[in-house]
PDB file of N, CA and C in Angstrom:
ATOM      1  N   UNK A 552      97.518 101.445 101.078  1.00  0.00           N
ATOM      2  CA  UNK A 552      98.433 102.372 100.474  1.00  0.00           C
ATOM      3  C   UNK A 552      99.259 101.625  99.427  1.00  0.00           C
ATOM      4  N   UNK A 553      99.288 102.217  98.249  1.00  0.00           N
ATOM      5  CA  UNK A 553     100.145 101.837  97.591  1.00  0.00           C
ATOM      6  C   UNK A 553     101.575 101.586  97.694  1.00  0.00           C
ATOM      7  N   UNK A 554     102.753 100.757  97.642  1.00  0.00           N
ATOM      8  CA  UNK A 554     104.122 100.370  97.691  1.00  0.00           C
ATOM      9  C   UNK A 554     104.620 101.513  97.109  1.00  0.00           C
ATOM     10  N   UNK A 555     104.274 101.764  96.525  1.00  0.00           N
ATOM     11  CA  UNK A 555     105.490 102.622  96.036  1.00  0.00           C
ATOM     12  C   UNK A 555     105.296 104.030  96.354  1.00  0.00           C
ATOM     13  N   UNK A 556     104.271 105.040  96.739  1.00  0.00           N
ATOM     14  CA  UNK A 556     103.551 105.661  97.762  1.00  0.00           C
ATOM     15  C   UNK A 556     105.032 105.619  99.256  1.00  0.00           C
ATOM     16  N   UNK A 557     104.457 104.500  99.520  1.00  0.00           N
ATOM     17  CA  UNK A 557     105.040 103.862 101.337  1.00  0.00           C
ATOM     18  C   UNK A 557     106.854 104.525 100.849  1.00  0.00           C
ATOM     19  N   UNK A 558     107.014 103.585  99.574  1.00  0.00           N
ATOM     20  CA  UNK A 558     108.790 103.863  99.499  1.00  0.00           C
ATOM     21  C   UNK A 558     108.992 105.232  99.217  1.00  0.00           C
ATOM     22  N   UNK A 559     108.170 106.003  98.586  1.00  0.00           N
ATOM     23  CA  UNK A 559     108.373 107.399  98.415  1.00  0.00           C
ATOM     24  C   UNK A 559     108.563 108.112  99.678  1.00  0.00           C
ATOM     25  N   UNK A 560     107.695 107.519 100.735  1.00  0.00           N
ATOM     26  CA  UNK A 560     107.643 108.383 102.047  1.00  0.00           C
ATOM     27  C   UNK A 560     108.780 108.085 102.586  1.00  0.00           C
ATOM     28  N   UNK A 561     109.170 106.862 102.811  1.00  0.00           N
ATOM     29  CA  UNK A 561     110.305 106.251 103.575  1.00  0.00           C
ATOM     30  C   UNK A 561     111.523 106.961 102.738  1.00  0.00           C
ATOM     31  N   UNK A 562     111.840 107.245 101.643  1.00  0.00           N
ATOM     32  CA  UNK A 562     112.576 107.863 100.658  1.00  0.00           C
ATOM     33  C   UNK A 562     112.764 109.695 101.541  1.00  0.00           C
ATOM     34  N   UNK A 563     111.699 110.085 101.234  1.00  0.00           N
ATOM     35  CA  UNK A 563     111.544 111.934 101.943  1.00  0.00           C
ATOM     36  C   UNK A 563     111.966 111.858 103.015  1.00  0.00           C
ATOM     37  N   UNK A 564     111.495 110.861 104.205  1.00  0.00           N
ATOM     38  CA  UNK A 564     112.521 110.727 105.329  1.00  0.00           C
ATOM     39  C   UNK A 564     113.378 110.628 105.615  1.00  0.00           C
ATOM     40  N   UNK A 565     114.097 109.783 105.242  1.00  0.00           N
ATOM     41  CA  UNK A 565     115.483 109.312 105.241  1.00  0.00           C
ATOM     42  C   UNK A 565     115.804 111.318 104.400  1.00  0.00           C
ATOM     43  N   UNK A 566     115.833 111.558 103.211  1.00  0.00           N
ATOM     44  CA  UNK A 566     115.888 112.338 102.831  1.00  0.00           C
ATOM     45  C   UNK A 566     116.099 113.618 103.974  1.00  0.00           C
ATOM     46  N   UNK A 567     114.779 114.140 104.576  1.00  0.00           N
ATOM     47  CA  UNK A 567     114.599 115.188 105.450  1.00  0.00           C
ATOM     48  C   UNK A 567     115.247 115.131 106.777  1.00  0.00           C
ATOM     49  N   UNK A 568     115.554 113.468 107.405  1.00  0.00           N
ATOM     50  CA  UNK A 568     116.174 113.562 108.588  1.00  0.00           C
ATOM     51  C   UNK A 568     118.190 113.696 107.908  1.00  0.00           C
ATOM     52  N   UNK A 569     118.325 113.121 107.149  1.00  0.00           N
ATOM     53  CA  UNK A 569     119.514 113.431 106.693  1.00  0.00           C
ATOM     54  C   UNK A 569     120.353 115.593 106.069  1.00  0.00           C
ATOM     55  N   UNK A 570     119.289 115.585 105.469  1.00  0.00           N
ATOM     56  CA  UNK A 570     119.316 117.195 105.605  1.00  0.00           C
ATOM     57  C   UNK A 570     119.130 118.050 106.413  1.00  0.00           C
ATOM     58  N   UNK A 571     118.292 117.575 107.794  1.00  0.00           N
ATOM     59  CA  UNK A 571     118.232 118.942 108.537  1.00  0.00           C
ATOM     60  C   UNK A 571     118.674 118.369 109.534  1.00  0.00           C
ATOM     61  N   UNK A 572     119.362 117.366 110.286  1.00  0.00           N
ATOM     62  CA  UNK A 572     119.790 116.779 111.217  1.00  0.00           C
ATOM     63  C   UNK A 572     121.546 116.542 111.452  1.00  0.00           C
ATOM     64  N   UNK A 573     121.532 115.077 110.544  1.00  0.00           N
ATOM     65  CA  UNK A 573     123.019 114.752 110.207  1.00  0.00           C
ATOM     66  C   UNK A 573     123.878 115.860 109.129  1.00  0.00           C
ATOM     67  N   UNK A 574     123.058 116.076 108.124  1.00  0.00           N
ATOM     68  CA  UNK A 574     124.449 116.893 107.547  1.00  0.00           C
ATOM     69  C   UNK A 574     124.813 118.353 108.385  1.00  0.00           C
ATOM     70  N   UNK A 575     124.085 118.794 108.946  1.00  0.00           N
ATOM     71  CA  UNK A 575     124.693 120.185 109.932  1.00  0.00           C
ATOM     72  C   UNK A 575     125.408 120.237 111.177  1.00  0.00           C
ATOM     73  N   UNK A 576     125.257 118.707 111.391  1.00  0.00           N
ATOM     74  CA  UNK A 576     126.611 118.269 112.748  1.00  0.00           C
ATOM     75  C   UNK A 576     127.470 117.486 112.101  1.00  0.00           C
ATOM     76  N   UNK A 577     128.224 117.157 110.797  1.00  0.00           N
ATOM     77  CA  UNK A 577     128.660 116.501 110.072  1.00  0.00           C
ATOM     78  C   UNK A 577     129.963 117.912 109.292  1.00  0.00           C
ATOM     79  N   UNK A 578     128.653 118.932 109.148  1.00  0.00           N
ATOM     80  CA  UNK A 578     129.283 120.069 108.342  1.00  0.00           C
ATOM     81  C   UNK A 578     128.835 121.146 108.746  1.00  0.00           C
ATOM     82  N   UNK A 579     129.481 121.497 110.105  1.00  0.00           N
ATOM     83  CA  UNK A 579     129.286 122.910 110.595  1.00  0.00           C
ATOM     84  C   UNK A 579     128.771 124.143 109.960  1.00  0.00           C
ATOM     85  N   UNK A 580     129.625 124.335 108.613  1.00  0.00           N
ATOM     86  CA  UNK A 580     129.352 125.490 108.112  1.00  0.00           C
ATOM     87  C   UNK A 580     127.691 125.861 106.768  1.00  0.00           C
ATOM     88  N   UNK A 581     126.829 124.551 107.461  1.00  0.00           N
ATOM     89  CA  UNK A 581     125.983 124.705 106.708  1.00  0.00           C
ATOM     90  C   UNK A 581     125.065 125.641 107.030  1.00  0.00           C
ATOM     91  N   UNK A 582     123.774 125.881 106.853  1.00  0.00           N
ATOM     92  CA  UNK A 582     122.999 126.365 107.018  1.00  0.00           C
ATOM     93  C   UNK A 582     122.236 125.609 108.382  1.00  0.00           C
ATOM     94  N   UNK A 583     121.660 126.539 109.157  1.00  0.00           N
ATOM     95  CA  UNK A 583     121.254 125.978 110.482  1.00  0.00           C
ATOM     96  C   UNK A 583     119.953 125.851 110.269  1.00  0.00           C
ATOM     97  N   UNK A 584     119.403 125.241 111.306  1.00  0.00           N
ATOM     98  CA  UNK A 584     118.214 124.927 111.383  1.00  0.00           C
ATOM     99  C   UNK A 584     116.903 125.965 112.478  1.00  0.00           C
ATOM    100  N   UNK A 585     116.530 126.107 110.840  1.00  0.00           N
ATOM    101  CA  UNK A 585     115.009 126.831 111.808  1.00  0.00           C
ATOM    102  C   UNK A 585     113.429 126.026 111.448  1.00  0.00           C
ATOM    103  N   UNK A 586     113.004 126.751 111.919  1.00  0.00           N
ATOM    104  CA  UNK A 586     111.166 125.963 112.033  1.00  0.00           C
ATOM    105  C   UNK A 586     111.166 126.287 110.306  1.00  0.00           C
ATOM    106  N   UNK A 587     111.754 127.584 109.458  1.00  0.00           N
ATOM    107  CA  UNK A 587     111.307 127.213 108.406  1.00  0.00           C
ATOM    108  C   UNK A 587     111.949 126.755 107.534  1.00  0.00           C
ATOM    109  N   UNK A 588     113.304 126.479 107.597  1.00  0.00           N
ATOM    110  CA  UNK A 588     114.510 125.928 106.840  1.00  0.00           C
ATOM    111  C   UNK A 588     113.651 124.181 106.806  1.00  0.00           C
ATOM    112  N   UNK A 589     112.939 123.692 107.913  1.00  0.00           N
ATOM    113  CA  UNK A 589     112.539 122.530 108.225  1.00  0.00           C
ATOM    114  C   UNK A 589     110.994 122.453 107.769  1.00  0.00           C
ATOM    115  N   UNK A 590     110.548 123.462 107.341  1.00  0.00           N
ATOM    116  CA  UNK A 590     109.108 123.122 106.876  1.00  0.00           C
ATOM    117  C   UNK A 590     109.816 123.296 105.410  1.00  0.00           C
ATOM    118  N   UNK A 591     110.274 124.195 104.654  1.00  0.00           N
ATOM    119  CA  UNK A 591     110.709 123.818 103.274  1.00  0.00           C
ATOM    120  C   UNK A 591     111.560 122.221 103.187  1.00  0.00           C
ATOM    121  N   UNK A 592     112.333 122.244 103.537  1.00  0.00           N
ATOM    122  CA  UNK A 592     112.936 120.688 103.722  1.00  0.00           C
ATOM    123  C   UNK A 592     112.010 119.711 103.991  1.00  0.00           C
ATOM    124  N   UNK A 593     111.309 119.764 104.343  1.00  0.00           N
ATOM    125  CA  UNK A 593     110.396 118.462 104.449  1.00  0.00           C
ATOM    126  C   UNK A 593     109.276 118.382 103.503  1.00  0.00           C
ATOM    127  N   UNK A 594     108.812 120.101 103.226  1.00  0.00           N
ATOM    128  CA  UNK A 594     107.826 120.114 101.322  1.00  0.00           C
ATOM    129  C   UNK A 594     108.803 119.776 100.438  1.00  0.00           C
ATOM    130  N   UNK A 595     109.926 120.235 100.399  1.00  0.00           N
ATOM    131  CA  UNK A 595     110.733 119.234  99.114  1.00  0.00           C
ATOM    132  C   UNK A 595     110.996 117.506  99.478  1.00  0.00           C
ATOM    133  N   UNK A 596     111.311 117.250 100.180  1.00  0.00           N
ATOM    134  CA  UNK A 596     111.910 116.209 100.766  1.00  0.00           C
ATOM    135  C   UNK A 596     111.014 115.066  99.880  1.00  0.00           C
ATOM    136  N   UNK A 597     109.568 115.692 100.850  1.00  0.00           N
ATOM    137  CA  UNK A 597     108.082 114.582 100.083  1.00  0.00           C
ATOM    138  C   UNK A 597     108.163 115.098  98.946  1.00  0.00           C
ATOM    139  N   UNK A 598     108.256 115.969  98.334  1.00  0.00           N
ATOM    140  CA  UNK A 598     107.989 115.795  96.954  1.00  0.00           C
ATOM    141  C   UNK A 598     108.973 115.339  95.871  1.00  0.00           C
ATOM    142  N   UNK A 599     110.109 115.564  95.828  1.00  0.00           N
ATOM    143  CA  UNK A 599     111.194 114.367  95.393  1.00  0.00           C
ATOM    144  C   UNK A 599     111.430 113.054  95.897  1.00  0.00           C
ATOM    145  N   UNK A 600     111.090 112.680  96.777  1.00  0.00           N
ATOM    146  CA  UNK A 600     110.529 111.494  97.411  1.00  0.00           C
ATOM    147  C   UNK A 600     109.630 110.637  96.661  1.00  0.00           C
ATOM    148  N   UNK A 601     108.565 111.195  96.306  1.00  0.00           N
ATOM    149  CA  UNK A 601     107.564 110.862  95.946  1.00  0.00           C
ATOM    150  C   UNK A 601     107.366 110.503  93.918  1.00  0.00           C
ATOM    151  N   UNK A 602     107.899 111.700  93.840  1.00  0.00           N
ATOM    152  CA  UNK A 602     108.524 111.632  92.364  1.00  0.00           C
ATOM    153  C   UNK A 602     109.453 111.025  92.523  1.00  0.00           C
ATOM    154  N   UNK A 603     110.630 110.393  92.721  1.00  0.00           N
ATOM    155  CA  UNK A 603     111.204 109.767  92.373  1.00  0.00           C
ATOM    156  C   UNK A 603     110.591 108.004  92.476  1.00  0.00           C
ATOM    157  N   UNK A 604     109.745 107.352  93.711  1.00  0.00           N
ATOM    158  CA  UNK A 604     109.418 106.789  93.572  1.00  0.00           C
ATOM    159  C   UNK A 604     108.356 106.331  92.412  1.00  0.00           C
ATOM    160  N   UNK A 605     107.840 107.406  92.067  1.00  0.00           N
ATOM    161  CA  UNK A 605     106.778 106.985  90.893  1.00  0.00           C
ATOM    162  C   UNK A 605     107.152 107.003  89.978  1.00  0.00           C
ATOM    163  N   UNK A 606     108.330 107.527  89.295  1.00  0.00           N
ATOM    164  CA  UNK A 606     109.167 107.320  87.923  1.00  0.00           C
ATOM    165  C   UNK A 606     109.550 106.186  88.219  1.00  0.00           C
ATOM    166  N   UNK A 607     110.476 105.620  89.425  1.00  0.00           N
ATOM    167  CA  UNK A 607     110.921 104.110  89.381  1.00  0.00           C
ATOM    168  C   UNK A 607     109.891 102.889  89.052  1.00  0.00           C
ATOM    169  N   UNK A 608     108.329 103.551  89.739  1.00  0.00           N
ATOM    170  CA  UNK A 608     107.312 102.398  89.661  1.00  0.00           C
ATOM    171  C   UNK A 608     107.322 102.388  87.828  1.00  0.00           C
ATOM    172  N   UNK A 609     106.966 103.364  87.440  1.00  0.00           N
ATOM    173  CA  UNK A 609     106.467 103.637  85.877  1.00  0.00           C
ATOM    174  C   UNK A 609     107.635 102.976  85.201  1.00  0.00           C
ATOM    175  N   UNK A 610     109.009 102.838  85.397  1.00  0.00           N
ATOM    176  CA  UNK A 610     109.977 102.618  85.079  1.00  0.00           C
ATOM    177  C   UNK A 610     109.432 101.005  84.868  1.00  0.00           C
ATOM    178  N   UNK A 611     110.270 100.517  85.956  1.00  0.00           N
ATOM    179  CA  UNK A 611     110.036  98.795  86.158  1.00  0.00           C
ATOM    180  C   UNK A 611     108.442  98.559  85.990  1.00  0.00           C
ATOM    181  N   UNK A 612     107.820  99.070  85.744  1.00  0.00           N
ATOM    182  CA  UNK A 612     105.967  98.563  85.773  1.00  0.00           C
ATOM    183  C   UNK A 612     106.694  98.042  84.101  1.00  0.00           C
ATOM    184  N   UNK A 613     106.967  99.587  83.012  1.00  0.00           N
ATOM    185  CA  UNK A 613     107.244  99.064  81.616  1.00  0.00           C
ATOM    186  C   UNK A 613     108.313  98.195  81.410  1.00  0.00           C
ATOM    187  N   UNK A 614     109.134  97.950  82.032  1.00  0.00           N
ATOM    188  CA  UNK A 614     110.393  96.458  82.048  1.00  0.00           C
ATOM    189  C   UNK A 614     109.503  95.448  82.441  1.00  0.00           C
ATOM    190  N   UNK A 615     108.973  95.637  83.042  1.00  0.00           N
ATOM    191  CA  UNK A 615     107.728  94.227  83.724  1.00  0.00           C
ATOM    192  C   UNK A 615     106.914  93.238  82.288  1.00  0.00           C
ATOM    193  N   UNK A 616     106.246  94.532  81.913  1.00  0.00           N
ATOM    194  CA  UNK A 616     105.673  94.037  80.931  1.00  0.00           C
ATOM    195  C   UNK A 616     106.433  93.888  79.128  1.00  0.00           C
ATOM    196  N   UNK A 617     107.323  94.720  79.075  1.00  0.00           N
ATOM    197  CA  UNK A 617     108.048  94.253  78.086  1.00  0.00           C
ATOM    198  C   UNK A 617     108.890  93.105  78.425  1.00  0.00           C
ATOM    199  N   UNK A 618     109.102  92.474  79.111  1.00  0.00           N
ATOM    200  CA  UNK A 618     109.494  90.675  79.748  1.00  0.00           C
ATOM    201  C   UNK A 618     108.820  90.036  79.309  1.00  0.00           C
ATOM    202  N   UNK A 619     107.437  90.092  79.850  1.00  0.00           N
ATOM    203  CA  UNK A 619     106.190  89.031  79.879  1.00  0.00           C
ATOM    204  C   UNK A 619     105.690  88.912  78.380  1.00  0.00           C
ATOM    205  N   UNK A 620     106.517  90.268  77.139  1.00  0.00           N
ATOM    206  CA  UNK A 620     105.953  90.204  76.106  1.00  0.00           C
ATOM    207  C   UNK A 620     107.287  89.587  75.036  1.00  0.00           C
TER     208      UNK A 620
END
């Protein structure tokens, strides 16, 4: 698996357990948790997760090589 793949996932997690877990015993008046509040939260979660990791790779990949040049 690609690194930056792995950090994207580890990214959506942290992400998805922080949104449907900690912030609703943190902040009562949020929105509660159902089976589908938690299947949308976790399709966004990975997918900003994921995008964000691959703009960072694309990011530093082109700082990488504008260094070496």
């Amino acid at each position: 698996m690609k690194r930056w793949i792995a950090y994207g996932l580890v990214w959506a997690a942290f992400m998805f357990i922080w949104n449907s877990f900690i912030s609703p015993l943190l902040f009562p008046q949020s929105a509660k948790l159902t089976w589908f509040n938690a299947a949308i939260s976790l399709t966004i979660s990975l997918i900003i997760g994921l995008l964000m990791s691959y703009i960072l790779h694309r990011y530093f990949l082109k700082n990488k090589e504008q260094a070496k040049a």
